[in-house]
């Protein structure tokens, strides 16, 4: 190794010559502009280089510099296989820092795990919330010519004059820029650069005109208002073609926490927007192959998540079966079929023949893994099916593989937590729940559901009740857990009301059905019997 070279993961880089090579010494391809950015970072390794400095030196403040810098950083990370962003680190609202490895040896697995954990702690809010709406995350980008285009407008300040704050523009602009940055990570669509979309600040032009000017298919717009030291934020996703409203969300946070919570809110908005765009695009597919299969899978899952029911489940199955029929060599249809068949048993819609259905589900999941073992969702689907079959040990092993491939997936971690609940592995359960708390700071129904279940499992009944109280709305299936927690806190009347509401929608449900669908998965008799006894006390018939 030359004295001028520095080690970057498995690669080596010579700042003097701009040569980047892999472990075997072969040159690693990196376009000229990205090499220039890498040289700027390598000039002061371990130190933060401000965005403005890089933009000045590489782009000379030319148009599109900010967007170009983001793309170059992504290129460098791909070349270095820096998936966990520990070599090229983002310093929020400042710039980037290059962290070379010492030549004394390759990091041990424990050291790599430590670095990964440290990175998670540093960028907590940037790694969560990918589950939910954006369930299926593709590994390869579609054809750029056919991708959907989004534009994010600056947030409008609606504060009254006497409550306006000097911080208001900063909050709105920081939020808008963070949403752009997060959306730019999606490969399903393109995002208009900030310097283009922010030109429409304070304009009253029709959104269709703005969409035409930016050549955007969808527009993200929002408002903020300050009242009594509270910031109220609302966001909308609008179809630029006909001004149809596609998505709405709102937040309310103390002004003092607004800038700190900016990234978490931006990440949630970006993923809600991303999921909504994928779902809307599924109505008029414009792509082929992998992306069409992906769209059909997302359409199925988003339909199912909008409120699980047997009717929606059957429709979702039609979508994933169509995906398999049209794209038999792409994994997404098999992933969707495995998960939907598993849900049919999980929610009791296919209890008359659970074993054959789960056998079909496992076959679909294994086919997905064979087609693309690098896609963490294929392992996630297989892990879910094995859990439903009662193979908890196998489920944990497969879900751990999915976690290794995507350590920022709250969806995978929540599934792991459920496996640990069934396995009675309290230490790993608490560790996993704590990790989800870090990467999912604005938790949805599934995260809160699993957290409350874990708290009940570990006899923290009051904590479980407090978590349940955070759920403003949830599918009726969660009423079983509500009832069990109320029994745990001694509120038998509330438990009976919870279960009565569940039985009103599922009058056929019995203890035998509960054992067949879920309770049989516990490896330990103690938690299983405690769960069933609580449901019987709440009124579940034999």
PDB file of C-alpha atoms in Angstrom, residues 187-378:
ATOM      1  CA  UNK A 187     -35.523   4.563  -6.809  1.00  0.00           C
ATOM      2  CA  UNK A 188     -39.176   4.473  -7.881  1.00  0.00           C
ATOM      3  CA  UNK A 189     -39.313   8.166  -8.829  1.00  0.00           C
ATOM      4  CA  UNK A 190     -37.281  11.335  -9.409  1.00  0.00           C
ATOM      5  CA  UNK A 191     -37.416  14.465  -7.256  1.00  0.00           C
ATOM      6  CA  UNK A 192     -37.077  18.035  -8.505  1.00  0.00           C
ATOM      7  CA  UNK A 193     -34.092  19.891  -7.044  1.00  0.00           C
ATOM      8  CA  UNK A 194     -34.669  22.399  -4.250  1.00  0.00           C
ATOM      9  CA  UNK A 195     -33.409  25.340  -6.265  1.00  0.00           C
ATOM     10  CA  UNK A 196     -36.095  24.690  -8.870  1.00  0.00           C
ATOM     11  CA  UNK A 197     -39.124  23.899  -6.719  1.00  0.00           C
ATOM     12  CA  UNK A 198     -38.375  26.613  -4.127  1.00  0.00           C
ATOM     13  CA  UNK A 199     -38.688  29.281  -6.803  1.00  0.00           C
ATOM     14  CA  UNK A 200     -42.425  29.000  -6.296  1.00  0.00           C
ATOM     15  CA  UNK A 201     -42.241  30.344  -2.747  1.00  0.00           C
ATOM     16  CA  UNK A 202     -45.210  32.581  -1.861  1.00  0.00           C
ATOM     17  CA  UNK A 203     -46.754  32.182  -5.312  1.00  0.00           C
ATOM     18  CA  UNK A 204     -50.482  31.681  -5.816  1.00  0.00           C
ATOM     19  CA  UNK A 205     -50.249  29.972  -9.189  1.00  0.00           C
ATOM     20  CA  UNK A 206     -52.455  26.954  -9.848  1.00  0.00           C
ATOM     21  CA  UNK A 207     -50.733  23.702  -8.912  1.00  0.00           C
ATOM     22  CA  UNK A 208     -51.340  22.395 -12.416  1.00  0.00           C
ATOM     23  CA  UNK A 209     -49.319  25.307 -13.787  1.00  0.00           C
ATOM     24  CA  UNK A 210     -46.520  24.667 -11.310  1.00  0.00           C
ATOM     25  CA  UNK A 211     -46.554  20.980 -12.205  1.00  0.00           C
ATOM     26  CA  UNK A 212     -46.329  21.814 -15.897  1.00  0.00           C
ATOM     27  CA  UNK A 213     -43.485  24.286 -15.278  1.00  0.00           C
ATOM     28  CA  UNK A 214     -41.512  21.696 -13.325  1.00  0.00           C
ATOM     29  CA  UNK A 215     -42.614  18.730 -15.470  1.00  0.00           C
ATOM     30  CA  UNK A 216     -43.773  17.081 -12.228  1.00  0.00           C
ATOM     31  CA  UNK A 217     -46.436  14.394 -11.868  1.00  0.00           C
ATOM     32  CA  UNK A 218     -47.048  15.063  -8.168  1.00  0.00           C
ATOM     33  CA  UNK A 219     -46.528  18.047  -5.878  1.00  0.00           C
ATOM     34  CA  UNK A 220     -45.891  17.976  -2.139  1.00  0.00           C
ATOM     35  CA  UNK A 221     -47.030  21.160  -0.447  1.00  0.00           C
ATOM     36  CA  UNK A 222     -47.449  22.061   3.200  1.00  0.00           C
ATOM     37  CA  UNK A 223     -48.266  24.781   5.668  1.00  0.00           C
ATOM     38  CA  UNK A 224     -46.998  25.706   9.091  1.00  0.00           C
ATOM     39  CA  UNK A 225     -48.472  27.938  11.747  1.00  0.00           C
ATOM     40  CA  UNK A 226     -47.277  29.021  15.173  1.00  0.00           C
ATOM     41  CA  UNK A 227     -49.624  29.426  18.125  1.00  0.00           C
ATOM     42  CA  UNK A 228     -48.695  29.547  21.820  1.00  0.00           C
ATOM     43  CA  UNK A 229     -45.188  28.219  21.128  1.00  0.00           C
ATOM     44  CA  UNK A 230     -46.566  25.261  19.199  1.00  0.00           C
ATOM     45  CA  UNK A 231     -45.829  24.520  15.549  1.00  0.00           C
ATOM     46  CA  UNK A 232     -48.672  23.018  13.540  1.00  0.00           C
ATOM     47  CA  UNK A 233     -47.601  21.393  10.283  1.00  0.00           C
ATOM     48  CA  UNK A 234     -49.787  19.961   7.557  1.00  0.00           C
ATOM     49  CA  UNK A 235     -48.720  18.315   4.312  1.00  0.00           C
ATOM     50  CA  UNK A 236     -50.543  17.315   1.147  1.00  0.00           C
ATOM     51  CA  UNK A 237     -49.654  15.224  -1.883  1.00  0.00           C
ATOM     52  CA  UNK A 238     -51.432  16.548  -4.979  1.00  0.00           C
ATOM     53  CA  UNK A 239     -51.699  15.064  -8.465  1.00  0.00           C
ATOM     54  CA  UNK A 240     -50.303  17.853 -10.650  1.00  0.00           C
ATOM     55  CA  UNK A 241     -52.380  16.713 -13.607  1.00  0.00           C
ATOM     56  CA  UNK A 242     -55.827  17.327 -12.126  1.00  0.00           C
ATOM     57  CA  UNK A 243     -55.153  18.771  -8.634  1.00  0.00           C
ATOM     58  CA  UNK A 244     -56.571  15.623  -6.999  1.00  0.00           C
ATOM     59  CA  UNK A 245     -55.605  15.268  -3.339  1.00  0.00           C
ATOM     60  CA  UNK A 246     -53.750  11.986  -2.799  1.00  0.00           C
ATOM     61  CA  UNK A 247     -52.546  12.195   0.814  1.00  0.00           C
ATOM     62  CA  UNK A 248     -52.887  14.399   3.891  1.00  0.00           C
ATOM     63  CA  UNK A 249     -50.958  14.333   7.172  1.00  0.00           C
ATOM     64  CA  UNK A 250     -50.514  16.724  10.120  1.00  0.00           C
ATOM     65  CA  UNK A 251     -48.220  17.242  13.117  1.00  0.00           C
ATOM     66  CA  UNK A 252     -48.191  19.430  16.212  1.00  0.00           C
ATOM     67  CA  UNK A 253     -44.962  19.905  18.187  1.00  0.00           C
ATOM     68  CA  UNK A 254     -43.471  22.479  20.612  1.00  0.00           C
ATOM     69  CA  UNK A 255     -41.511  25.222  18.844  1.00  0.00           C
ATOM     70  CA  UNK A 256     -38.404  24.394  20.862  1.00  0.00           C
ATOM     71  CA  UNK A 257     -38.370  20.837  19.509  1.00  0.00           C
ATOM     72  CA  UNK A 258     -39.266  21.691  15.914  1.00  0.00           C
ATOM     73  CA  UNK A 259     -35.788  21.871  14.432  1.00  0.00           C
ATOM     74  CA  UNK A 260     -34.614  18.790  16.379  1.00  0.00           C
ATOM     75  CA  UNK A 261     -37.649  16.792  15.231  1.00  0.00           C
ATOM     76  CA  UNK A 262     -37.263  18.030  11.659  1.00  0.00           C
ATOM     77  CA  UNK A 263     -35.589  14.906  10.268  1.00  0.00           C
ATOM     78  CA  UNK A 264     -38.039  12.522  11.921  1.00  0.00           C
ATOM     79  CA  UNK A 265     -41.038  14.416  10.558  1.00  0.00           C
ATOM     80  CA  UNK A 266     -39.452  14.762   7.124  1.00  0.00           C
ATOM     81  CA  UNK A 267     -38.734  11.039   7.001  1.00  0.00           C
ATOM     82  CA  UNK A 268     -42.284  10.131   7.931  1.00  0.00           C
ATOM     83  CA  UNK A 269     -43.744  12.550   5.364  1.00  0.00           C
ATOM     84  CA  UNK A 270     -41.361  11.291   2.683  1.00  0.00           C
ATOM     85  CA  UNK A 271     -42.358   7.680   3.238  1.00  0.00           C
ATOM     86  CA  UNK A 272     -46.061   8.476   3.344  1.00  0.00           C
ATOM     87  CA  UNK A 273     -45.603  10.388   0.084  1.00  0.00           C
ATOM     88  CA  UNK A 274     -43.536   7.570  -1.392  1.00  0.00           C
ATOM     89  CA  UNK A 275     -46.131   4.943  -0.576  1.00  0.00           C
ATOM     90  CA  UNK A 276     -48.954   7.110  -1.899  1.00  0.00           C
ATOM     91  CA  UNK A 277     -47.140   7.744  -5.177  1.00  0.00           C
ATOM     92  CA  UNK A 278     -46.436   4.040  -5.635  1.00  0.00           C
ATOM     93  CA  UNK A 279     -50.095   3.222  -4.944  1.00  0.00           C
ATOM     94  CA  UNK A 280     -51.372   5.931  -7.290  1.00  0.00           C
ATOM     95  CA  UNK A 281     -48.962   4.914 -10.038  1.00  0.00           C
ATOM     96  CA  UNK A 282     -50.213   1.332  -9.752  1.00  0.00           C
ATOM     97  CA  UNK A 283     -53.528   2.441 -11.264  1.00  0.00           C
ATOM     98  CA  UNK A 284     -51.810   3.241 -14.553  1.00  0.00           C
ATOM     99  CA  UNK A 285     -48.599   1.193 -14.694  1.00  0.00           C
ATOM    100  CA  UNK A 286     -46.040   2.774 -16.977  1.00  0.00           C
ATOM    101  CA  UNK A 287     -43.117   0.461 -16.364  1.00  0.00           C
ATOM    102  CA  UNK A 288     -42.182  -3.091 -17.152  1.00  0.00           C
ATOM    103  CA  UNK A 289     -40.654  -6.127 -15.520  1.00  0.00           C
ATOM    104  CA  UNK A 290     -39.456  -5.707 -11.963  1.00  0.00           C
ATOM    105  CA  UNK A 291     -41.133  -2.354 -11.350  1.00  0.00           C
ATOM    106  CA  UNK A 292     -44.532  -3.498 -12.642  1.00  0.00           C
ATOM    107  CA  UNK A 293     -44.318  -6.508 -10.323  1.00  0.00           C
ATOM    108  CA  UNK A 294     -43.301  -4.215  -7.491  1.00  0.00           C
ATOM    109  CA  UNK A 295     -46.218  -1.869  -8.151  1.00  0.00           C
ATOM    110  CA  UNK A 296     -48.718  -4.730  -8.115  1.00  0.00           C
ATOM    111  CA  UNK A 297     -47.226  -5.929  -4.819  1.00  0.00           C
ATOM    112  CA  UNK A 298     -47.475  -2.472  -3.282  1.00  0.00           C
ATOM    113  CA  UNK A 299     -51.007  -2.061  -4.533  1.00  0.00           C
ATOM    114  CA  UNK A 300     -51.971  -5.316  -2.828  1.00  0.00           C
ATOM    115  CA  UNK A 301     -50.325  -4.406   0.474  1.00  0.00           C
ATOM    116  CA  UNK A 302     -51.611  -0.837   0.594  1.00  0.00           C
ATOM    117  CA  UNK A 303     -55.130  -2.093  -0.064  1.00  0.00           C
ATOM    118  CA  UNK A 304     -54.782  -4.653   2.713  1.00  0.00           C
ATOM    119  CA  UNK A 305     -53.279  -2.150   5.162  1.00  0.00           C
ATOM    120  CA  UNK A 306     -56.101   0.341   4.626  1.00  0.00           C
ATOM    121  CA  UNK A 307     -58.169  -1.858   6.953  1.00  0.00           C
ATOM    122  CA  UNK A 308     -57.703  -5.641   6.885  1.00  0.00           C
ATOM    123  CA  UNK A 309     -60.816  -7.539   5.857  1.00  0.00           C
ATOM    124  CA  UNK A 310     -61.492 -10.801   4.085  1.00  0.00           C
ATOM    125  CA  UNK A 311     -62.762  -8.960   1.017  1.00  0.00           C
ATOM    126  CA  UNK A 312     -59.637  -6.794   0.751  1.00  0.00           C
ATOM    127  CA  UNK A 313     -57.483  -9.827   1.408  1.00  0.00           C
ATOM    128  CA  UNK A 314     -59.034 -11.707  -1.535  1.00  0.00           C
ATOM    129  CA  UNK A 315     -58.585  -8.690  -3.807  1.00  0.00           C
ATOM    130  CA  UNK A 316     -54.969  -8.337  -2.685  1.00  0.00           C
ATOM    131  CA  UNK A 317     -54.382 -12.014  -3.486  1.00  0.00           C
ATOM    132  CA  UNK A 318     -55.629 -11.354  -7.014  1.00  0.00           C
ATOM    133  CA  UNK A 319     -53.043  -8.583  -7.412  1.00  0.00           C
ATOM    134  CA  UNK A 320     -50.110 -10.727  -6.296  1.00  0.00           C
ATOM    135  CA  UNK A 321     -51.285 -13.710  -8.367  1.00  0.00           C
ATOM    136  CA  UNK A 322     -51.413 -11.399 -11.386  1.00  0.00           C
ATOM    137  CA  UNK A 323     -47.891 -10.255 -10.585  1.00  0.00           C
ATOM    138  CA  UNK A 324     -46.658 -13.869 -10.576  1.00  0.00           C
ATOM    139  CA  UNK A 325     -48.516 -14.684 -13.806  1.00  0.00           C
ATOM    140  CA  UNK A 326     -47.133 -11.654 -15.649  1.00  0.00           C
ATOM    141  CA  UNK A 327     -43.647 -11.596 -14.103  1.00  0.00           C
ATOM    142  CA  UNK A 328     -42.790 -15.168 -13.036  1.00  0.00           C
ATOM    143  CA  UNK A 329     -39.048 -14.432 -12.863  1.00  0.00           C
ATOM    144  CA  UNK A 330     -39.404 -11.478 -10.441  1.00  0.00           C
ATOM    145  CA  UNK A 331     -39.565 -12.048  -6.686  1.00  0.00           C
ATOM    146  CA  UNK A 332     -42.186  -9.446  -5.700  1.00  0.00           C
ATOM    147  CA  UNK A 333     -45.284 -11.437  -6.619  1.00  0.00           C
ATOM    148  CA  UNK A 334     -44.060 -14.427  -4.600  1.00  0.00           C
ATOM    149  CA  UNK A 335     -43.235 -12.162  -1.635  1.00  0.00           C
ATOM    150  CA  UNK A 336     -46.765 -10.746  -1.745  1.00  0.00           C
ATOM    151  CA  UNK A 337     -48.414 -14.155  -2.108  1.00  0.00           C
ATOM    152  CA  UNK A 338     -46.462 -15.597   0.819  1.00  0.00           C
ATOM    153  CA  UNK A 339     -47.426 -12.688   3.076  1.00  0.00           C
ATOM    154  CA  UNK A 340     -51.072 -12.655   1.994  1.00  0.00           C
ATOM    155  CA  UNK A 341     -51.519 -16.405   2.472  1.00  0.00           C
ATOM    156  CA  UNK A 342     -49.881 -16.112   5.874  1.00  0.00           C
ATOM    157  CA  UNK A 343     -52.303 -13.310   6.781  1.00  0.00           C
ATOM    158  CA  UNK A 344     -55.215 -15.488   5.693  1.00  0.00           C
ATOM    159  CA  UNK A 345     -54.305 -17.923   8.457  1.00  0.00           C
ATOM    160  CA  UNK A 346     -53.160 -15.212  10.893  1.00  0.00           C
ATOM    161  CA  UNK A 347     -56.534 -13.453  10.775  1.00  0.00           C
ATOM    162  CA  UNK A 348     -58.563 -16.653  10.570  1.00  0.00           C
ATOM    163  CA  UNK A 349     -59.859 -16.314   6.999  1.00  0.00           C
ATOM    164  CA  UNK A 350     -58.394 -19.669   5.973  1.00  0.00           C
ATOM    165  CA  UNK A 351     -58.546 -21.641   9.202  1.00  0.00           C
ATOM    166  CA  UNK A 352     -60.414 -24.534   7.572  1.00  0.00           C
ATOM    167  CA  UNK A 353     -57.186 -25.605   5.874  1.00  0.00           C
ATOM    168  CA  UNK A 354     -54.298 -23.785   7.559  1.00  0.00           C
ATOM    169  CA  UNK A 355     -51.573 -26.365   6.831  1.00  0.00           C
ATOM    170  CA  UNK A 356     -52.065 -26.542   3.040  1.00  0.00           C
ATOM    171  CA  UNK A 357     -52.283 -22.740   2.886  1.00  0.00           C
ATOM    172  CA  UNK A 358     -49.095 -22.286   4.901  1.00  0.00           C
ATOM    173  CA  UNK A 359     -47.359 -24.914   2.759  1.00  0.00           C
ATOM    174  CA  UNK A 360     -48.262 -22.834  -0.305  1.00  0.00           C
ATOM    175  CA  UNK A 361     -47.074 -19.690   1.485  1.00  0.00           C
ATOM    176  CA  UNK A 362     -43.715 -21.240   2.364  1.00  0.00           C
ATOM    177  CA  UNK A 363     -43.231 -22.464  -1.208  1.00  0.00           C
ATOM    178  CA  UNK A 364     -43.898 -18.936  -2.520  1.00  0.00           C
ATOM    179  CA  UNK A 365     -41.492 -17.399  -0.011  1.00  0.00           C
ATOM    180  CA  UNK A 366     -38.722 -19.873  -0.841  1.00  0.00           C
ATOM    181  CA  UNK A 367     -39.232 -19.187  -4.541  1.00  0.00           C
ATOM    182  CA  UNK A 368     -38.804 -15.469  -3.808  1.00  0.00           C
ATOM    183  CA  UNK A 369     -35.558 -16.157  -1.909  1.00  0.00           C
ATOM    184  CA  UNK A 370     -34.252 -18.299  -4.792  1.00  0.00           C
ATOM    185  CA  UNK A 371     -35.053 -15.529  -7.292  1.00  0.00           C
ATOM    186  CA  UNK A 372     -33.330 -12.794  -5.281  1.00  0.00           C
ATOM    187  CA  UNK A 373     -31.531 -13.777  -2.079  1.00  0.00           C
ATOM    188  CA  UNK A 374     -30.128 -10.231  -1.843  1.00  0.00           C
ATOM    189  CA  UNK A 375     -33.587  -8.713  -1.334  1.00  0.00           C
ATOM    190  CA  UNK A 376     -34.251  -8.546   2.415  1.00  0.00           C
ATOM    191  CA  UNK A 377     -38.006  -8.710   1.795  1.00  0.00           C
ATOM    192  CA  UNK A 378     -37.734 -12.264   0.468  1.00  0.00           C
TER     193      UNK A 378
END
